[in-house]
mmCIF file of C-alpha atoms and ligand atoms in Angstrom:
data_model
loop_
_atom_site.group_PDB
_atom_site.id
_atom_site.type_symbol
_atom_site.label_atom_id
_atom_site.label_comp_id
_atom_site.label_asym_id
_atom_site.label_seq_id
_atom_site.Cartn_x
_atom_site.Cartn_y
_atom_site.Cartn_z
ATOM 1 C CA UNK A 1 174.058 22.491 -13.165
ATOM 2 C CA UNK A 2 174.784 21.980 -16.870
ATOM 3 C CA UNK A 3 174.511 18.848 -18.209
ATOM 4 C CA UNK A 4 176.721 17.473 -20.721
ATOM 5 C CA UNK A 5 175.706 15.224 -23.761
ATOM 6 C CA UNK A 6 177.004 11.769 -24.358
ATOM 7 C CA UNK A 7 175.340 10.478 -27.356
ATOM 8 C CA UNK A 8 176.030 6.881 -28.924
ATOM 9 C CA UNK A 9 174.887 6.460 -32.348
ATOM 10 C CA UNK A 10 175.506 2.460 -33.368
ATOM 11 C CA UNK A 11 173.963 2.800 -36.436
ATOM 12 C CA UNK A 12 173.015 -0.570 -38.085
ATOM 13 C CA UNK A 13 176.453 -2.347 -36.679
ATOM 14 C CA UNK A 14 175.413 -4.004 -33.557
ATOM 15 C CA UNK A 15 172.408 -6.688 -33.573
ATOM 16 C CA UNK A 16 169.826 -6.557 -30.750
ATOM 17 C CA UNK A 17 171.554 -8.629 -28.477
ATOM 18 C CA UNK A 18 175.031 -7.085 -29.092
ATOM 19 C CA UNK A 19 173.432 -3.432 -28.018
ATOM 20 C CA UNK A 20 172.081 -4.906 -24.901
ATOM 21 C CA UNK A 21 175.326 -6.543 -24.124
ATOM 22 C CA UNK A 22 177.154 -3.321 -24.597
ATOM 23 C CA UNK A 23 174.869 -1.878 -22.203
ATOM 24 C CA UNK A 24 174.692 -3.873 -19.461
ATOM 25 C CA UNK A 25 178.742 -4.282 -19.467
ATOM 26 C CA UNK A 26 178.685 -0.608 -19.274
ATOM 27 C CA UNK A 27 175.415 0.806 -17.265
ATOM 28 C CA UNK A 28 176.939 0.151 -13.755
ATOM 29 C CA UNK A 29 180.123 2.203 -14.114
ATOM 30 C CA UNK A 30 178.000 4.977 -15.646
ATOM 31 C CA UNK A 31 175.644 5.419 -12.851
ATOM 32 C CA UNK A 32 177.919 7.485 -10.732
ATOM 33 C CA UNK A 33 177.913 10.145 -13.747
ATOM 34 C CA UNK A 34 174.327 9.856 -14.894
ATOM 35 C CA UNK A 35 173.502 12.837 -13.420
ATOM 36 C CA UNK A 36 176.207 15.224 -14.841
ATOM 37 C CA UNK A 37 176.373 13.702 -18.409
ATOM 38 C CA UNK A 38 173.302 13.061 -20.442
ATOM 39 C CA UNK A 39 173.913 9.337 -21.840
ATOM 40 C CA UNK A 40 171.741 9.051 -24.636
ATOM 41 C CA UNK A 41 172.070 4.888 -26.450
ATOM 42 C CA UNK A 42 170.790 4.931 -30.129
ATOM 43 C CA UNK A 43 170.544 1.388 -30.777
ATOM 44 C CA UNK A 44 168.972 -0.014 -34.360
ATOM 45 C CA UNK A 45 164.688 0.125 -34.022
ATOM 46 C CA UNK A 46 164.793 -3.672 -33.392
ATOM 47 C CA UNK A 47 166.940 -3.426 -30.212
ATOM 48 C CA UNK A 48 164.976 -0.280 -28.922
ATOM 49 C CA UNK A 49 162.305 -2.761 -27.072
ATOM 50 C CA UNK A 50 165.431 -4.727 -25.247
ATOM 51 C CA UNK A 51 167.693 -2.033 -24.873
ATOM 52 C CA UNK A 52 164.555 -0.208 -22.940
ATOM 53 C CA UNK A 53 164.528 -3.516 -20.666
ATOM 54 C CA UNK A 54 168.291 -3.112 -20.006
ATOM 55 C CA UNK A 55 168.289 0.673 -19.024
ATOM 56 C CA UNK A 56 165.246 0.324 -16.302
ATOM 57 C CA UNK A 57 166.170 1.156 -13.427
ATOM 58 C CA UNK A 58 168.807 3.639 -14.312
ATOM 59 C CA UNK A 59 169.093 7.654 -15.629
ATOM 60 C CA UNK A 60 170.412 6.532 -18.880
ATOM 61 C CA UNK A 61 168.480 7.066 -22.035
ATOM 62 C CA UNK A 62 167.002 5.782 -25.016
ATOM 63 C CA UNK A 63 167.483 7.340 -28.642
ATOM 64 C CA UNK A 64 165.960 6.067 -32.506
ATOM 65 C CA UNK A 65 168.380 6.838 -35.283
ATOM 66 C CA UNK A 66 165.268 7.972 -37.440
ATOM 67 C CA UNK A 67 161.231 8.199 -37.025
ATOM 68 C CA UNK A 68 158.453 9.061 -39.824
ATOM 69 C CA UNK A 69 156.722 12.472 -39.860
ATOM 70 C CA UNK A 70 153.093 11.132 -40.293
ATOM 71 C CA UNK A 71 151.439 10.025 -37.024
ATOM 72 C CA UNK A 72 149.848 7.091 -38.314
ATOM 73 C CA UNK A 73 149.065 5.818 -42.017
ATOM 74 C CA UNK A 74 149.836 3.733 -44.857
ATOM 75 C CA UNK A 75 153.489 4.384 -44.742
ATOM 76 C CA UNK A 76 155.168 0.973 -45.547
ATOM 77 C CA UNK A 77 158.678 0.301 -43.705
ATOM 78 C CA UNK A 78 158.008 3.377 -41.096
ATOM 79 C CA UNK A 79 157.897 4.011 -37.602
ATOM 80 C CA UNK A 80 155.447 6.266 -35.745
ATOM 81 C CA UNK A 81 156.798 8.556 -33.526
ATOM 82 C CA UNK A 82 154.305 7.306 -30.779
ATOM 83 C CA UNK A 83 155.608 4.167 -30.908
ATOM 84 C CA UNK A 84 159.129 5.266 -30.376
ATOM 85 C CA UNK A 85 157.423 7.240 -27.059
ATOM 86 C CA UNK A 86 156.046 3.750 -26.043
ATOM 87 C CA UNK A 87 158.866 1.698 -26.077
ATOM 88 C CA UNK A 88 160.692 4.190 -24.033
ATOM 89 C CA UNK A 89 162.709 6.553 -26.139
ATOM 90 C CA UNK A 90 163.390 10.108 -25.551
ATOM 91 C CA UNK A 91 165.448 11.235 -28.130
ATOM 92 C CA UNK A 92 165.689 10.930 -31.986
ATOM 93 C CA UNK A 93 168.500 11.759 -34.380
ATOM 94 C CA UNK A 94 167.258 13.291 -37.756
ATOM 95 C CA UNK A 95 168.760 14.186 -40.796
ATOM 96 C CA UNK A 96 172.367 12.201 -40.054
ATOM 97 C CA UNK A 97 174.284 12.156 -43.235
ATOM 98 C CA UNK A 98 174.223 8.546 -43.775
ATOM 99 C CA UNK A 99 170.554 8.996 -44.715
ATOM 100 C CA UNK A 100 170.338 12.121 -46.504
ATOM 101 C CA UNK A 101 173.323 10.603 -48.733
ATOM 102 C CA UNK A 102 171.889 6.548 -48.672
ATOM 103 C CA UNK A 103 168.439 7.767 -48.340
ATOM 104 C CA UNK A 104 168.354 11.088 -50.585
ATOM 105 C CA UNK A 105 166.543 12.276 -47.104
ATOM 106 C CA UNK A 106 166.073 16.167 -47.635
ATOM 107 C CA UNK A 107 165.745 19.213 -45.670
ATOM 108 C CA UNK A 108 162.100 18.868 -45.893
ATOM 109 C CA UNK A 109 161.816 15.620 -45.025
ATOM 110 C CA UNK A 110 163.984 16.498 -41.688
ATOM 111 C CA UNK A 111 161.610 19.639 -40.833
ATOM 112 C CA UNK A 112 158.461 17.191 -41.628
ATOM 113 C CA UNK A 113 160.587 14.216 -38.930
ATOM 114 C CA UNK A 114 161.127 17.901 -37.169
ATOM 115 C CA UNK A 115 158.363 18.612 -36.472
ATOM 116 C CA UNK A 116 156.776 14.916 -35.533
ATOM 117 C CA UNK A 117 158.905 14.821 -32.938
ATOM 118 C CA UNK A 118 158.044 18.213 -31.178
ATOM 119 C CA UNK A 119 154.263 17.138 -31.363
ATOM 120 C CA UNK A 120 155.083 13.813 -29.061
ATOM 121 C CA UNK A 121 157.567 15.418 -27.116
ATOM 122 C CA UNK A 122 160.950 13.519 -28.233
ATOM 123 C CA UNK A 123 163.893 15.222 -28.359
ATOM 124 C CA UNK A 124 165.306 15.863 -31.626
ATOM 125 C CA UNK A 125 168.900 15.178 -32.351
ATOM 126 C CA UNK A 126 169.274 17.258 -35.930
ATOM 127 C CA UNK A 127 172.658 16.625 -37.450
ATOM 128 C CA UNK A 128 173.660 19.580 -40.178
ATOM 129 C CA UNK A 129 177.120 19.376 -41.522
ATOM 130 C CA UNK A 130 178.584 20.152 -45.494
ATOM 131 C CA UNK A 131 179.967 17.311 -47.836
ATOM 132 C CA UNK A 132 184.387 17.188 -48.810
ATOM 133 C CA UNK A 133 183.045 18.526 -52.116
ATOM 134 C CA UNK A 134 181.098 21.490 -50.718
ATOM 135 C CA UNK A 135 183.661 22.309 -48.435
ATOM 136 C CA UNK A 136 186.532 21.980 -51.000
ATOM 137 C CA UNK A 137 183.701 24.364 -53.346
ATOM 138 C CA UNK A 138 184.132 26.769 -50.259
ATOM 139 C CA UNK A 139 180.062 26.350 -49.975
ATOM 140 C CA UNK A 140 180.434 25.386 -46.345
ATOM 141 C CA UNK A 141 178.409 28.196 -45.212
ATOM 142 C CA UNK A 142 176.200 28.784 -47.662
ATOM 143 C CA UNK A 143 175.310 24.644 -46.802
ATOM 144 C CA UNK A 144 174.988 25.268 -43.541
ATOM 145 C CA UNK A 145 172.545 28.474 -43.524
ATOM 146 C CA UNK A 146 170.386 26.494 -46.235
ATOM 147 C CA UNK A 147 170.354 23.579 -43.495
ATOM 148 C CA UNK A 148 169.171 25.691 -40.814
ATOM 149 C CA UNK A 149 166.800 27.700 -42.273
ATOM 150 C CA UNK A 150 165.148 24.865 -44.098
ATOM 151 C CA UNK A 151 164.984 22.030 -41.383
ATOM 152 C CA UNK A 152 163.784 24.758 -39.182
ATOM 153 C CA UNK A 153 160.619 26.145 -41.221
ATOM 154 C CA UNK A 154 158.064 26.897 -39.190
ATOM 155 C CA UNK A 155 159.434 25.513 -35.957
ATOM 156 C CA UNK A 156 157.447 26.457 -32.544
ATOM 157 C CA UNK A 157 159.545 25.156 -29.840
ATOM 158 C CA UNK A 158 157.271 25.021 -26.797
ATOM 159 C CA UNK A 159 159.035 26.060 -23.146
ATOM 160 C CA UNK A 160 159.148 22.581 -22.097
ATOM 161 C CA UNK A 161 160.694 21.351 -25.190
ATOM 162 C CA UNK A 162 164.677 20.258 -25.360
ATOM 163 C CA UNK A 163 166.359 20.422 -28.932
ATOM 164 C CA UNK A 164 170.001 19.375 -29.296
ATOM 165 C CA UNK A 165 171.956 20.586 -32.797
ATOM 166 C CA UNK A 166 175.080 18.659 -34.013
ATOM 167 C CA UNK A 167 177.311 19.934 -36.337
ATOM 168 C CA UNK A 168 178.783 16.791 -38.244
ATOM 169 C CA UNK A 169 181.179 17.521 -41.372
ATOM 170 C CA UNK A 170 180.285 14.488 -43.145
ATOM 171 C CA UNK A 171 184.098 14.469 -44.642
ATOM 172 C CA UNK A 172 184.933 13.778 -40.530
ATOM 173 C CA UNK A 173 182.902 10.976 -39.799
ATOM 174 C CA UNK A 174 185.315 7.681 -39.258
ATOM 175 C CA UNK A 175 183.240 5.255 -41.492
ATOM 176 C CA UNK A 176 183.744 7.692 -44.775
ATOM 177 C CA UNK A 177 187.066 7.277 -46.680
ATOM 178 C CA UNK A 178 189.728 8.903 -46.193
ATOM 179 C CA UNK A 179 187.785 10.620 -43.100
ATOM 180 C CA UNK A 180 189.894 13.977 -42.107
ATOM 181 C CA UNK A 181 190.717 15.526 -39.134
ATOM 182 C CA UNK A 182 189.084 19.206 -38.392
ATOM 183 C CA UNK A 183 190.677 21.571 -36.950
ATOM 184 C CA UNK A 184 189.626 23.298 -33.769
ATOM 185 C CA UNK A 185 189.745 26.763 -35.446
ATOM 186 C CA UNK A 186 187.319 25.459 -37.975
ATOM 187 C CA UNK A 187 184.825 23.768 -35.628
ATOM 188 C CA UNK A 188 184.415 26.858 -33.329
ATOM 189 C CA UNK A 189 184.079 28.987 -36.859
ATOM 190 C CA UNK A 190 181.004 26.508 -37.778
ATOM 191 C CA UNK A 191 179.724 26.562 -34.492
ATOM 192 C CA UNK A 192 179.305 30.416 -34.029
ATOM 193 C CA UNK A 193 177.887 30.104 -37.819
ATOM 194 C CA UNK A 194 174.987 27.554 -37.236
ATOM 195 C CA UNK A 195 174.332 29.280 -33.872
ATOM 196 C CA UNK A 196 173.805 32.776 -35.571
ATOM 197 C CA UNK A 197 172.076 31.223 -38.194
ATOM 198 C CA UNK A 198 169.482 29.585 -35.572
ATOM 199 C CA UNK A 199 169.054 32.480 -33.588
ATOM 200 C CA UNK A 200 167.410 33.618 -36.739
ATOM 201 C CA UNK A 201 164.575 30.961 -36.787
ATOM 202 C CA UNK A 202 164.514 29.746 -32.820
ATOM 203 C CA UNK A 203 164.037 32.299 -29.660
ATOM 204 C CA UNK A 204 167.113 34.282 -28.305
ATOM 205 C CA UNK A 205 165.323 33.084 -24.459
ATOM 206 C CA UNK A 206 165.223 28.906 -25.782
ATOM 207 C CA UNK A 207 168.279 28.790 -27.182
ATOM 208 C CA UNK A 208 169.820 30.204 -24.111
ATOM 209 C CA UNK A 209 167.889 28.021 -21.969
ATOM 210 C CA UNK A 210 166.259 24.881 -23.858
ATOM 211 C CA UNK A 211 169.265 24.158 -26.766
ATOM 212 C CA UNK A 212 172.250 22.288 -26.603
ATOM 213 C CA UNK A 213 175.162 22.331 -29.283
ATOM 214 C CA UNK A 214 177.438 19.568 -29.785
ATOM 215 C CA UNK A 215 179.834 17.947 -32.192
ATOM 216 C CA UNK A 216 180.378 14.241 -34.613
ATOM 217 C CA UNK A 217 183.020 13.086 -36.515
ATOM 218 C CA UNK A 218 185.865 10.813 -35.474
ATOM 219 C CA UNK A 219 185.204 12.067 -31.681
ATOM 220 C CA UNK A 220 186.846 9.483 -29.241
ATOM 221 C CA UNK A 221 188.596 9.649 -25.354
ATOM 222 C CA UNK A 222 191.636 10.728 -27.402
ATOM 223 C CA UNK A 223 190.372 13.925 -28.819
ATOM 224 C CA UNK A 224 186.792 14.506 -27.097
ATOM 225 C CA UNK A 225 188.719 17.187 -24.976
ATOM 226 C CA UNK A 226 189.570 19.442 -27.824
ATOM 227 C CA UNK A 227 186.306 19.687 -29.397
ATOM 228 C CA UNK A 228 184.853 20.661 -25.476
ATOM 229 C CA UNK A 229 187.561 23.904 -25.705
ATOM 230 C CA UNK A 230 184.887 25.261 -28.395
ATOM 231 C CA UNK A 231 183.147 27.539 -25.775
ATOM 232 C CA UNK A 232 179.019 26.350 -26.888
ATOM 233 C CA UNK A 233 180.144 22.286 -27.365
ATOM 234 C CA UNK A 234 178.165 20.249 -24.618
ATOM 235 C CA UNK A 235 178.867 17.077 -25.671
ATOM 236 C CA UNK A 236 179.558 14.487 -28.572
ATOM 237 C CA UNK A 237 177.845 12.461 -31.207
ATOM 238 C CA UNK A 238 179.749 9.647 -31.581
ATOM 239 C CA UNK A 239 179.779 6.710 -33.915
ATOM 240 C CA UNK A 240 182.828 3.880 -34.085
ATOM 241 C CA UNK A 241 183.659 5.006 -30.598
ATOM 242 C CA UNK A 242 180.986 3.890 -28.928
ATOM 243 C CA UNK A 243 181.392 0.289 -29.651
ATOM 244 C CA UNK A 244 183.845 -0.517 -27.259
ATOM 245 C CA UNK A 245 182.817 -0.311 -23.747
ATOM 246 C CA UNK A 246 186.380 1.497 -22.198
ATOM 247 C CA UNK A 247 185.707 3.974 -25.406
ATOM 248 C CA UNK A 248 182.146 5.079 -24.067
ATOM 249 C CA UNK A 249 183.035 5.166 -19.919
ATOM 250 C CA UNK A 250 185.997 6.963 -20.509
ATOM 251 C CA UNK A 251 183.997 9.572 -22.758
ATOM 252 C CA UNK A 252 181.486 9.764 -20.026
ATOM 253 C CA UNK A 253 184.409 10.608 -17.839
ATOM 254 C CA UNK A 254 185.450 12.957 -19.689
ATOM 255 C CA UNK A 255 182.268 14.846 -19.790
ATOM 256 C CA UNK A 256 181.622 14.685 -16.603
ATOM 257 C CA UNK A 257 184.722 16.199 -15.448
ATOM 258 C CA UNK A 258 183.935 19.392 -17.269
HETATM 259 P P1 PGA B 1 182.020 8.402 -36.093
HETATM 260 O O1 PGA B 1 180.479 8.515 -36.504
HETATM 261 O O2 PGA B 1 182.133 8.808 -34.667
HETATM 262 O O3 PGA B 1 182.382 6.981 -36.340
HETATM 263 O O4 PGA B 1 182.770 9.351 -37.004
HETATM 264 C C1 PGA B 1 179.700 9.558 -36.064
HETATM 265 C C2 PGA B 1 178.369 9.568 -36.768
HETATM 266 O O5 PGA B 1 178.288 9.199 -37.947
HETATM 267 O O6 PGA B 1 177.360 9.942 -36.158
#
């Protein structure tokens, strides 16, 4: 059965205690569609070891917004990915725009985080999306095949290994001024782009049956609908949204009516 991808990215605006609230007001009406949607809570690092606490006992899951690409070493203000694996996360968003932009984090750096993350078996979450300015330079593409091929150097992806791919415009994401809207047209362009594009670097055979596509930016109960027309989108990366408890169950919903 194909599993859809609810992913909640609360970035650094909920404290410890605030994420674990949010879950436990939420967790029991999810259970009944934990097994057709994929609910994946990316909590700050400090609330990871709570949040873990407040999930046991159910299928929902546990991301990091970020993870070092050295195993171990004198890397002040890191995290290792084992650690992450200890305190009972799964998944790991890389390269999200608010870093590459806050953070200068590079394409490199994202293939390095890359390609931690596929040696302790977390699941990456790699966001790729173009800039206002590069779109309104017409670049998008050019952006987007750069992004690909570079955060994807020298990937192996193992049989057993998951890999999600979001396509975020960064000019869509609520939190940026004067966010805009996207059209549908233009999301299923981007999609087919970054898909051909990966096909290039990543196995025909995984991609079919290891690799799921979905999309950020502004996506809430309101409009998560549209964006699942685009025939490859499996589910949403979603930021202000998933703050508010209705927001997230009726998202879940949503996917799981599919
Ligand atoms: P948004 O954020 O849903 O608030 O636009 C998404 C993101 O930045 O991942």
């Amino acid at each position: 059965m194909k599993k859809f991808y609810f992913i909640a990215n609360w970035k650094m605006k909920l404290s410890p205690e605030g994420s674990v609230e949010l879950i436990s007001e939420t967790k029991k009406k999810l259970k009944k569609f934990q097994d057709q949607v994929e609910v994946i809570f990316c909590p700050s690092f400090l609330a990871l070891s709570a949040c873990a606490q407040a999930l046991k006992g159910t299928k929902l899951h546990l991301g990091a917004q970020n993870v070092f690409w050295q195993d171990r070493g004198s890397c002040t203000g890191e995290v290792a990915p084992e650690d992450l694996v200890r305190v009972g996360c799964q998944y790991v968003i890389l390269g999200h725009s608010e870093r590459r932009k806050n953070l200068a984090e590079t394409n490199e750096m994202v293939n390095k985080k890359l390609l931690a993350c596929l040696r302790h078996k977390l699941i990456p979450i790699v966001c790729l999306g173009e800039t206002l300015q590069e779109r309104q330079e017409g670049k998008e593409a050019l952006v987007l095949e750069k992004q690909v091929q570079e955060c994807f150097k020298n990937i192996v992806l193992e049989s057993d290994q998951q890999l999600i791919v979001c396509y975020e415009p960064v000019w869509a994401i609520s939190d940026n001024l004067g966010a805009r809207e996207i059209t549908i047209d233009d999301v299923e362009q981007m999609t087919q782009m970054i898909i051909q594009n990966l096909s290039e670097v990543v196995s025909v055979d995984f991609l079919e049956k290891n690799f799921h596509f979905i999309y950020g930016g502004s996506v809430d109960s309101s409009n998560l609908n549209n964006f699942l027309l685009v025939d490859k989108i499996e589910g949403g990366l979603v930021g202000a949204a998933s703050l508010k408890a209705e927001e997230i169950i009726a998202m879940v919903k949503i996917l799981a009516n599919q």
